[in-house]
XYZ file of C-alpha atoms in Angstrom:
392
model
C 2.282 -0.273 28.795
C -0.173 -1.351 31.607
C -1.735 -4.767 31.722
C -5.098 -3.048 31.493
C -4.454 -0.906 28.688
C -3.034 -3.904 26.648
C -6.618 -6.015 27.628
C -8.705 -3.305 26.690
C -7.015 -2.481 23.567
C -7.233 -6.624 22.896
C -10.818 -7.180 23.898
C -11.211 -3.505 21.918
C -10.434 -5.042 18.368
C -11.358 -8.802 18.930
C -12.541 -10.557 15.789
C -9.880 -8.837 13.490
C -8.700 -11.719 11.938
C -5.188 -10.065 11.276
C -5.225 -9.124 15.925
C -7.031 -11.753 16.518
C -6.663 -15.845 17.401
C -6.103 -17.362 14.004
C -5.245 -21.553 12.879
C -1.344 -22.030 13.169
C 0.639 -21.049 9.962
C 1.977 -24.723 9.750
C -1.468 -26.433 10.346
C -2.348 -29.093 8.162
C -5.230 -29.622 5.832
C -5.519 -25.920 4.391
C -6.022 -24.862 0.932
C -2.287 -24.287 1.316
C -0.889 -27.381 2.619
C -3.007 -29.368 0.207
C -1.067 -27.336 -2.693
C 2.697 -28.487 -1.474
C 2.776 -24.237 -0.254
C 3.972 -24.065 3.070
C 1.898 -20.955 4.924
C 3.902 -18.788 6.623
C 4.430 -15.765 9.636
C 4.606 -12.578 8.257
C 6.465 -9.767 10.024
C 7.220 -7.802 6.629
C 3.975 -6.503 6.539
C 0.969 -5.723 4.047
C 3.708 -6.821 1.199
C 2.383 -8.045 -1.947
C 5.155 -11.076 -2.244
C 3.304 -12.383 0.973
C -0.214 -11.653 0.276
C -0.658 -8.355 1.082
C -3.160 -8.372 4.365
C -6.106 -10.836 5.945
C -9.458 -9.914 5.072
C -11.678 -8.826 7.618
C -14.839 -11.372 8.013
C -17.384 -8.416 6.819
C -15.139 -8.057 3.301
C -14.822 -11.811 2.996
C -18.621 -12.197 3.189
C -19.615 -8.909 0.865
C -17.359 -10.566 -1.731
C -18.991 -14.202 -0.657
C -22.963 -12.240 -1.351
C -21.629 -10.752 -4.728
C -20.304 -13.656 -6.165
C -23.761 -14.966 -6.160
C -25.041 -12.420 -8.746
C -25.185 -10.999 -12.000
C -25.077 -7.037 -12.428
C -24.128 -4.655 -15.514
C -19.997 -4.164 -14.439
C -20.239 -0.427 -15.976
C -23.081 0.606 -13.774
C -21.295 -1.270 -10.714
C -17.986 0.290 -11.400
C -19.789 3.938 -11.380
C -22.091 3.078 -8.026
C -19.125 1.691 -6.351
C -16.919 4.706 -6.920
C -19.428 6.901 -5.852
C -19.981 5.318 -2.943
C -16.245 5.369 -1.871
C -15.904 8.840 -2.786
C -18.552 9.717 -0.604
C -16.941 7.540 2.302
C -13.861 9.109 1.713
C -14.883 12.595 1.185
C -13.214 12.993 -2.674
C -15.356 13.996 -6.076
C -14.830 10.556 -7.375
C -13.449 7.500 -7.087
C -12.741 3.920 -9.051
C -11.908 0.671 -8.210
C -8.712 -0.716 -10.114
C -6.935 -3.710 -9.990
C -4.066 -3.036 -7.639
C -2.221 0.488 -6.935
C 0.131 -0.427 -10.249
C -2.961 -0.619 -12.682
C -3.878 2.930 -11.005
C -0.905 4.051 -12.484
C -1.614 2.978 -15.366
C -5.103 4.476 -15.469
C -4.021 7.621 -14.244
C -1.630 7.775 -16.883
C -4.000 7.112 -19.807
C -6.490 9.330 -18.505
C -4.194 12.329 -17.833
C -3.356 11.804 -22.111
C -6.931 11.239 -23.120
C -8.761 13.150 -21.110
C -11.843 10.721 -21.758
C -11.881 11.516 -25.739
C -13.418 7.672 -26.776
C -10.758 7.748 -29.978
C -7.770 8.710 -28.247
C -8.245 6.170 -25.650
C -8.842 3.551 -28.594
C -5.822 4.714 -30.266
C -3.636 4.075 -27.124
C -0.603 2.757 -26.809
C -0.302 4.730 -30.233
C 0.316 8.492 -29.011
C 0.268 10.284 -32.301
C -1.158 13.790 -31.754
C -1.060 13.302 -27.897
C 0.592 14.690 -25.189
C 3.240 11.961 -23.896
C 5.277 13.217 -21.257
C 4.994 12.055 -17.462
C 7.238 14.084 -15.470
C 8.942 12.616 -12.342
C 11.824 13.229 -9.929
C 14.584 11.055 -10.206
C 14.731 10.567 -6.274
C 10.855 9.108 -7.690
C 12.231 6.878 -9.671
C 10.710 3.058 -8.183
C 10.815 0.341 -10.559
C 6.930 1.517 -11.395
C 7.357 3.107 -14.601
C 6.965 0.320 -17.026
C 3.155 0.346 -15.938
C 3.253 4.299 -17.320
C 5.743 3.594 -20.250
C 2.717 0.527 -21.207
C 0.581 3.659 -22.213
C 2.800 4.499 -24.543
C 4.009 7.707 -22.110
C 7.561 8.449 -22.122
C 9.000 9.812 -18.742
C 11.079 12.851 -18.099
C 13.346 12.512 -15.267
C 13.940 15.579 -13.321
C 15.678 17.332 -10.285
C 15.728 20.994 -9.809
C 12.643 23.380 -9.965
C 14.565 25.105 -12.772
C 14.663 21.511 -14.730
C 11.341 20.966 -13.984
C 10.153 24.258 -15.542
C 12.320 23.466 -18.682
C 10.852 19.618 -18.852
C 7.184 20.758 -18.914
C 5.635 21.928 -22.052
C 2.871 21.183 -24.575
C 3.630 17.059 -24.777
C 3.810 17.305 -20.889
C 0.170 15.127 -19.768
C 0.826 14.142 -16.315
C 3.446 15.262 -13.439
C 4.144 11.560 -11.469
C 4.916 12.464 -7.626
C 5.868 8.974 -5.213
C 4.546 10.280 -1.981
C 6.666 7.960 0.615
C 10.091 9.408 -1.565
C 9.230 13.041 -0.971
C 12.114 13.746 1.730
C 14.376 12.495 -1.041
C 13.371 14.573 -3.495
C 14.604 18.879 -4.034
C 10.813 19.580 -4.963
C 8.169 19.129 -2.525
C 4.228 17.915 -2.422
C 2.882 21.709 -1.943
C 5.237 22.527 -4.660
C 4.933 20.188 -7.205
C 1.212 20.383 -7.026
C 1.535 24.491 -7.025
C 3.486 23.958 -10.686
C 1.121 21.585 -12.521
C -1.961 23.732 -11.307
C 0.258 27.013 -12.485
C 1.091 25.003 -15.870
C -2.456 23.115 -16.160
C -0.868 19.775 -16.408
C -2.333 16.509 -14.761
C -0.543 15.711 -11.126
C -0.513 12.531 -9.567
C 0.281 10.830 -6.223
C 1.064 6.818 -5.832
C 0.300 6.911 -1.835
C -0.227 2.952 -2.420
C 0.397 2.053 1.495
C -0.046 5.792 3.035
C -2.546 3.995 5.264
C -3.172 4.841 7.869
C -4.171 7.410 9.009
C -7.598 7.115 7.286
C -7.233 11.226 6.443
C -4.830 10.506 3.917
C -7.539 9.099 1.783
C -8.674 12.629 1.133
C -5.879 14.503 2.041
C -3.757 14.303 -1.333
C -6.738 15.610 -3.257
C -7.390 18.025 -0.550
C -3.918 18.823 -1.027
C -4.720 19.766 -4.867
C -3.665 16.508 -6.810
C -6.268 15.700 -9.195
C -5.317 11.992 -8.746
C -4.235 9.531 -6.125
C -3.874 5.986 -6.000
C -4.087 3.856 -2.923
C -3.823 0.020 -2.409
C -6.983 -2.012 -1.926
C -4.754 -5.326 -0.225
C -2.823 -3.108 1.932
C -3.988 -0.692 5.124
C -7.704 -0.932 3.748
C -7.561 -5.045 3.876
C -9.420 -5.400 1.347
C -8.859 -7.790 -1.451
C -5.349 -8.116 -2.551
C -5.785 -7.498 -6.231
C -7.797 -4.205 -5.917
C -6.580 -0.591 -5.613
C -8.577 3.034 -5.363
C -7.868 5.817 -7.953
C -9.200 9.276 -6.756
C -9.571 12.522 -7.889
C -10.998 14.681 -9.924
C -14.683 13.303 -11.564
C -14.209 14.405 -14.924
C -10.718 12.363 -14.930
C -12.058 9.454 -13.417
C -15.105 8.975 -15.510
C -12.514 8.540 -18.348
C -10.719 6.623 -15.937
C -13.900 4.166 -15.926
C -13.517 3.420 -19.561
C -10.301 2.876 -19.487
C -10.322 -0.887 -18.167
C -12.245 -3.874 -18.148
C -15.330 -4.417 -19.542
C -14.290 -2.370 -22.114
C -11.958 -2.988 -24.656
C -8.361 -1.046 -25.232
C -4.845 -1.223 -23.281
C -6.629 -1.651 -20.145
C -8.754 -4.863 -21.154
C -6.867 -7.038 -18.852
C -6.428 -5.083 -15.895
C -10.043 -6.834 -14.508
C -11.671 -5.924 -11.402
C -14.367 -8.415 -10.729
C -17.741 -7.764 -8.689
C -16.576 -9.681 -5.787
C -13.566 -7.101 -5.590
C -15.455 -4.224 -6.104
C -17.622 -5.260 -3.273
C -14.932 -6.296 -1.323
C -13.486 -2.879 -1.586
C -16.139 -0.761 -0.820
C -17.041 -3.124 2.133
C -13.005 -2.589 3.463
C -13.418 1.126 2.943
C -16.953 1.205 5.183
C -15.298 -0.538 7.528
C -11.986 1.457 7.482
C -14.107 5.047 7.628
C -15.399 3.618 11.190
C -13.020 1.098 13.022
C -10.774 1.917 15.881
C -7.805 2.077 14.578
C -6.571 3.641 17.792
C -7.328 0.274 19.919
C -5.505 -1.788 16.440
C -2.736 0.282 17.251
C -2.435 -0.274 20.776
C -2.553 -3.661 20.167
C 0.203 -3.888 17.538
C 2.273 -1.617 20.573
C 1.879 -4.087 23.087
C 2.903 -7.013 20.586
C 5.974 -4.955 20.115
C 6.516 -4.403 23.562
C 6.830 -8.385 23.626
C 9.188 -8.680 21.317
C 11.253 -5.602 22.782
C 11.535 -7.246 26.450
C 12.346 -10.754 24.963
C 15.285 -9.523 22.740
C 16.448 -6.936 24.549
C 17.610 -9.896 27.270
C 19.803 -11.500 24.473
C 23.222 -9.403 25.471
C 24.539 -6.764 22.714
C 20.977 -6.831 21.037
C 19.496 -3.350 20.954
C 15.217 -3.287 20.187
C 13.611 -0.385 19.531
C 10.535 0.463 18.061
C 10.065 2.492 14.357
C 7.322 3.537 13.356
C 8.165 4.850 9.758
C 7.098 8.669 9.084
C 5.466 7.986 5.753
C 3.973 4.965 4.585
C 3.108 1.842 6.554
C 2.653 3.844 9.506
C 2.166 1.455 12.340
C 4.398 0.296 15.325
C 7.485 -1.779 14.023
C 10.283 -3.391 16.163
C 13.901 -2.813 15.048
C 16.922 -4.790 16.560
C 20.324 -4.410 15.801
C 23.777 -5.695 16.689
C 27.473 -5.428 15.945
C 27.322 -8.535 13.585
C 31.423 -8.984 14.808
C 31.072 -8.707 18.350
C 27.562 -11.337 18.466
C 29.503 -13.636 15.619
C 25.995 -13.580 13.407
C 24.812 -11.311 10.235
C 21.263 -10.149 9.873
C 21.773 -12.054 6.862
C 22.230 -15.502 8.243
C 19.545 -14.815 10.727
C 16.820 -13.524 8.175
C 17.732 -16.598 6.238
C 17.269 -18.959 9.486
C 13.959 -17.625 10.200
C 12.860 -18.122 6.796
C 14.622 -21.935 7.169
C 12.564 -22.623 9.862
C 8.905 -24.061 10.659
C 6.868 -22.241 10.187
C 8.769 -20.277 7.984
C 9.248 -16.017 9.554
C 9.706 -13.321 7.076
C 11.209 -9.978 8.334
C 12.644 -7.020 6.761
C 16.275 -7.346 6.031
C 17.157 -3.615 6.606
C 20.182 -2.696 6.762
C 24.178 -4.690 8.516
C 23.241 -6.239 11.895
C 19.355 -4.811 11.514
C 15.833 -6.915 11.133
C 13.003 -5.111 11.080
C 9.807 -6.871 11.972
C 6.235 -5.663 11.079
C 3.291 -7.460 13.899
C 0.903 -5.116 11.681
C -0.478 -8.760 9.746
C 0.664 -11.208 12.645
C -2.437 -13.201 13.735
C -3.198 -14.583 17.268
C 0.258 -14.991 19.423
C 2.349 -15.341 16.109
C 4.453 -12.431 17.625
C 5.559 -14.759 20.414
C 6.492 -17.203 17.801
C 8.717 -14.675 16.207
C 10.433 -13.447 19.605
C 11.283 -16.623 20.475
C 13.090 -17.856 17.257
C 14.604 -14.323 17.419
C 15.996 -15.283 20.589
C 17.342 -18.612 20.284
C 18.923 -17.574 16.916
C 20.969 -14.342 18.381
C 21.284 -15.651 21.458
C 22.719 -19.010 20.832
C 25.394 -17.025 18.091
């Protein structure tokens, strides 16, 4: 990459707290520090474990402005939605409280269809249809927040099982949109049967951004609902999510959580984080997110020409095809020949100060994320990279 492409795409996003110049992880006197909780680099990327993402300073000060106020949540919760739908180009939209109480919602909503008593009656299901349908390839440790509804899941994977596993108990067909090249039955498929059948479908896209058209893509697509992450791509605030779709679903959706009363009592969205999120989804519809990416290419770059210098280290860049889509860098090694696991070294970064967290991905392979690296934390990370495989 040329210098002058890298200093445009730098002076191109500066201010973004998580591309920007930041305080260093290990400086003293922060909230943090004050706690006995060490802060930390993060090159795993927008996970939840770390925090998700940094808020951008127009989020942080929406939620600072809302927390001043009173307002009716109900009337919030409806505004808000609509206003993100619009942004986003859906029919409707709610704020939840994370992708996993999306699922959740979804869930509920796909057996209740908004009927007041059946969504009081919840988690009993007498009299309603039960059933969530999912691939076994879809299987990801995300169930228990459908099997909470009272749901019971049918594990599939063949068409011809599907066909035999949906009938009249059948309320909602659970796709995992990042697992579809593991699955038999694809996304045009899957959504073909449950329109064919009349049975609810659902997407968890949770960190499918970006690129910002997959925010209205999946409906586009013909799901009736989707669920993103608030915390994640969008930045907003870590313990909100977006469920999309269909209106008529989602405005049972609404009364399906906090204020009101029922299974979803305490999965609470506050004002500030309703704010929050529709002030990280404005700013999402319109930012470059060409000039962020260039950025996070030239940060890999760095990385790249530091460790591939450290003899029988190989550093490429991934950039993974579906879900947290951005520039990653990838080194490897024959953990014989160099006389060091990726084990040892993932657990020496993390030893060190300021701690480094990286993706442990595979026998003699880290995989580092610069997506939520602040200032020249990248640098940081290339250098204990360096002095850790080289001096093996």
């Amino acid at each position: 990459m040329k210098r002058r492409s890298v200093l445009q795409a730098v002076a191109a996003v500066a201010g973004a707290p998580s591309l920007g110049a930041s305080a260093s992880p290990g400086g003293k006197g922060t909230v943090y520090t004050r706690l006995g909780v060490k802060p930390l680099i993060n090159g795993m990327g927008t996970v939840t474990i770390l925090g998700g993402s940094v808020m951008p300073p127009e989020v942080v000060r929406a939620m600072e402005e809302a927390s001043r106020h009173f307002v009716y949540l109900p009337d919030l919760q409806a505004k808000a939605g609509a206003r993100i739908a619009e942004l986003v180009g859906v029919p409707a939209a709610m704020v939840t409280s994370g992708a996993a109480s999306a699922i959740t919602v979804a869930t509920a909503a796909a057996m209740t269809k908004g009927d007041p008593k059946k969504i009081a009656q919840l988690p009993d299901t007498t009299g309603l249809p039960l059933d969530v349908v999912q691939q076994k390839s879809h299987r990801s440790g995300y169930e228990a927040q459908m099997l909470l509804t009272g749901a019971r899941v049918v594990t599939v994977e063949t068409r011809e099982e599907l066909d035999r596993a949906i009938g009249e108990r059948t309320a909602m067909m659970f796709f995992l949109n990042w697992a579809e090249p593991k699955g038999q039955i694809k996304r045009d498929e899957w959504v073909r049967v449950a329109r064919e059948r009349g049975v609810v479908s659902f997407t968890d896209a949770a960190a499918d951004v970006p690129p910002r058209e997959h925010l209205s893509q999946y409906v586009r697509e013909g799901f009736d609902l989707v669920a993103f992450s608030g915390g994640k791509g969008l930045r907003g605030p870590q313990c909100s999510g977006l469920l999309l779709g269909r209106k008529d679903l989602i405005d049972g959706a609404r009364t399906l959580v906090s204020p009101h009363g029922g299974i979803g009592r305490g999965m609470k969205v506050g004002k500030e984080e309703i704010v929050g999120l529709v002030a990280a989804v404005e700013r999402y519809m319109t930012v470059d997110l060409e000039a962020e990416r260039r950025v996070l290419e030239a940060k890999v770059d760095h990385l790249k020409d530091v460790l591939g210098k450290v003899k029988g280290v190989a550093a490429l860049t991934h950039v993974p095809e579906i879900a947290n889509h951005v520039p990653h860098l990838q080194a490897s090694w024959d953990e014989t020949a160099l006389g060091i696991t990726a084990k040892q070294a993932h657990e020496r970064l993390q030893g060190g100060d300021p701690p480094v967290y990286v993706l442990l991905t595979g026998p003699g392979t880290l995989t580092v994320s610069v997506w939520m690296m602040q200032g020249d934390e990248h640098r940081i990370v290339a250098r204990r990279l360096r002095e850790i495989l080289a001096g093996a």
